[in-house]
Amino acid sequence: FREPGGSTVAEEIRRVVKTHKMEQLSQSLLFLAARRELVNQLREFRDSFDLILLDRFDISTLVYQLMSPRLSDEEADLISKLNNHIIEDFIPDATVYVYCDPEVAAERTHQRNRKLDAIEMTNDMFEIAKRYEYAFSVLTGRDVVRIDNTSDFHGSERQIYKNLDALFSLNSKTS
């Protein structure tokens, strides 16, 4: 699953957010609506699967919305409260953070030779990288694995699987 996205409604919200430039509070509220749809769907799956993988979740709210200078303190507080209400007890057991040097990330984006979406156009890669580093430095009570894919883009996938295997003993299950 990915965020925003992962359900029919959330995917439509993703399309809107990525293709329309909008005020930060509006964007944040749409992200939360998409998260609510996804969390409701994930709750249905929780008892059926041993492992659920998400591309982004609540830490992205912290980095992109709550730490944004485009939100007032009151708006950030509102988004934080709504986010906590939406996810309730649905906290990840572990988080894999894939880091890339902002200059390298910008070059890779440029090499893809595609038009930037509305989110990419309004966010400074250097600022986002600093926010993520800060967010992970203050998180407590979570397993956080930091993988640097600056020099080896394809090798990071192997590192992710290796770390997930260590965290969840995926390959140690025997019949």
Coordinates of C-alpha atoms in Angstrom, one line a residue:
F1 CA 0.0 0.0 0.0
R2 CA 1.1 3.6 -0.5
E3 CA 0.2 7.0 0.8
P4 CA -1.6 8.8 -0.3
G5 CA -3.5 5.9 -1.9
G6 CA -4.1 2.3 -1.3
S7 CA -7.9 2.4 -1.7
T8 CA -10.1 3.6 -4.5
V9 CA -11.0 6.8 -2.8
A10 CA -7.5 7.4 -1.5
E11 CA -6.0 6.9 -5.0
E12 CA -8.4 9.6 -6.4
I13 CA -7.3 11.9 -3.6
R14 CA -3.7 11.1 -4.5
R15 CA -4.4 12.2 -8.1
V16 CA -5.9 15.4 -7.0
V17 CA -3.1 16.3 -4.7
K18 CA -0.4 15.5 -7.2
T19 CA -2.0 17.4 -10.1
H20 CA -3.4 20.5 -8.4
K21 CA -1.4 23.1 -6.6
M22 CA -3.3 24.1 -3.4
E23 CA -3.0 25.8 -0.1
Q24 CA -1.1 23.8 2.5
L25 CA -4.0 23.3 4.9
S26 CA -6.2 22.0 2.1
Q27 CA -3.5 19.6 1.0
S28 CA -3.0 18.4 4.5
L29 CA -6.7 17.7 5.1
L30 CA -6.8 15.7 1.8
F31 CA -3.8 13.6 2.9
L32 CA -5.6 12.9 6.1
A33 CA -8.8 11.9 4.3
A34 CA -6.8 9.5 2.2
R35 CA -5.1 8.1 5.3
R36 CA -8.5 7.5 6.9
E37 CA -9.6 5.5 3.9
L38 CA -6.4 3.5 4.0
V39 CA -6.5 2.8 7.7
N40 CA -10.1 1.6 7.5
Q41 CA -9.0 -0.8 4.8
L42 CA -5.9 -1.9 6.6
R43 CA -7.9 -2.7 9.8
E44 CA -9.9 -5.2 7.7
F45 CA -6.6 -6.9 6.6
R46 CA -4.8 -6.8 10.0
D47 CA -6.0 -10.2 11.2
S48 CA -5.4 -11.9 7.8
F49 CA -1.8 -11.0 7.2
D50 CA 1.5 -11.3 9.2
L51 CA 3.0 -8.3 7.5
I52 CA 1.6 -5.2 5.9
L53 CA 4.0 -2.9 4.0
L54 CA 3.2 0.8 3.5
D55 CA 5.0 3.4 1.4
R56 CA 4.8 6.4 3.8
F57 CA 2.6 6.8 6.8
D58 CA 2.3 9.1 9.8
I59 CA 6.0 10.3 9.7
S60 CA 5.3 11.8 6.3
T61 CA 2.6 13.9 7.9
L62 CA 5.1 15.1 10.4
V63 CA 7.6 16.0 7.8
Y64 CA 5.5 17.4 5.0
Q65 CA 2.6 18.9 6.9
L66 CA 3.4 19.6 10.5
M67 CA 6.9 20.9 10.0
S68 CA 5.9 23.0 7.0
P69 CA 6.4 26.7 7.4
R70 CA 3.2 27.1 5.3
L71 CA 1.0 26.0 8.3
S72 CA 0.3 28.2 11.2
D73 CA 0.8 26.7 14.7
E74 CA -2.9 26.4 15.1
E75 CA -3.3 24.6 11.8
A76 CA -0.4 22.2 12.6
D77 CA -2.0 21.4 15.9
L78 CA -5.3 20.6 14.2
I79 CA -3.6 18.4 11.7
S80 CA -1.7 16.6 14.4
K81 CA -4.8 16.0 16.4
L82 CA -6.7 14.7 13.4
N83 CA -3.8 12.5 12.4
N84 CA -3.7 10.9 15.9
H85 CA -7.5 10.4 15.8
I86 CA -7.3 8.8 12.4
I87 CA -4.5 6.3 13.1
E88 CA -5.6 5.6 16.7
D89 CA -3.9 2.3 17.5
F90 CA -2.6 1.7 14.0
I91 CA 1.1 2.5 14.7
P92 CA 3.7 0.7 12.6
D93 CA 5.9 -1.9 14.3
A94 CA 8.9 -0.7 12.3
T95 CA 9.8 2.0 9.9
V96 CA 12.3 1.8 7.1
Y97 CA 13.6 5.2 6.1
V98 CA 15.4 5.3 2.7
Y99 CA 17.6 8.4 2.7
C100 CA 19.1 9.9 -0.4
D101 CA 21.4 13.0 -0.6
P102 CA 19.2 15.8 -1.8
E103 CA 21.5 16.7 -4.7
V104 CA 21.5 13.1 -5.9
A105 CA 17.8 12.8 -5.5
A106 CA 17.3 16.0 -7.5
E107 CA 19.6 14.6 -10.3
R108 CA 17.7 11.3 -10.4
T109 CA 14.4 13.2 -10.6
H110 CA 15.8 15.2 -13.5
Q111 CA 17.1 12.1 -15.3
R112 CA 13.6 10.6 -15.2
N113 CA 12.7 13.3 -17.7
R114 CA 9.2 13.8 -16.6
K115 CA 7.2 16.7 -15.4
L116 CA 7.3 17.3 -11.6
D117 CA 4.0 16.9 -9.8
A118 CA 2.5 19.6 -7.6
I119 CA 4.0 18.2 -4.4
E120 CA 7.5 18.0 -5.9
M121 CA 7.3 21.6 -7.2
T122 CA 6.4 23.0 -3.8
N123 CA 8.9 21.2 -1.7
D124 CA 12.6 21.9 -1.3
M125 CA 14.4 18.6 -1.3
F126 CA 17.1 19.9 1.0
E127 CA 14.5 21.1 3.5
I128 CA 12.6 17.8 3.3
A129 CA 15.8 15.8 3.9
K130 CA 16.6 17.9 7.0
R131 CA 13.0 17.4 8.3
Y132 CA 13.2 13.6 7.9
E133 CA 16.5 13.5 9.7
Y134 CA 15.1 15.5 12.5
A135 CA 11.9 13.5 12.7
F136 CA 13.7 10.2 13.0
S137 CA 16.1 11.6 15.6
V138 CA 13.2 12.4 17.9
L139 CA 11.1 9.3 17.4
T140 CA 11.0 7.0 20.4
G141 CA 9.5 3.6 20.9
R142 CA 9.8 2.5 17.2
D143 CA 12.3 0.4 15.3
V144 CA 13.6 2.7 12.7
V145 CA 16.0 1.4 10.0
R146 CA 17.9 4.1 8.0
I147 CA 19.1 3.0 4.6
D148 CA 21.2 5.3 2.5
N149 CA 20.6 4.8 -1.2
T150 CA 22.7 7.8 -2.3
S151 CA 25.4 5.7 -3.9
D152 CA 23.6 2.4 -4.7
F153 CA 20.0 2.9 -5.8
H154 CA 19.4 -0.7 -6.6
G155 CA 21.3 -2.1 -3.6
S156 CA 18.9 -0.3 -1.3
E157 CA 16.2 -2.8 -2.2
R158 CA 18.4 -5.7 -1.0
Q159 CA 19.1 -3.7 2.2
I160 CA 15.4 -3.2 2.8
Y161 CA 14.6 -6.9 2.5
K162 CA 17.6 -7.8 4.7
N163 CA 16.4 -5.4 7.4
L164 CA 12.8 -6.5 7.2
D165 CA 13.9 -10.1 7.5
A166 CA 15.9 -9.2 10.6
L167 CA 13.1 -7.2 12.2
F168 CA 10.3 -9.7 11.5
S169 CA 12.2 -13.0 11.0
L170 CA 10.5 -13.5 7.7
N171 CA 12.7 -16.4 6.6
S172 CA 12.9 -18.1 9.9
K173 CA 9.3 -19.5 9.8
T174 CA 9.4 -23.2 9.5
S175 CA 6.5 -25.5 8.8

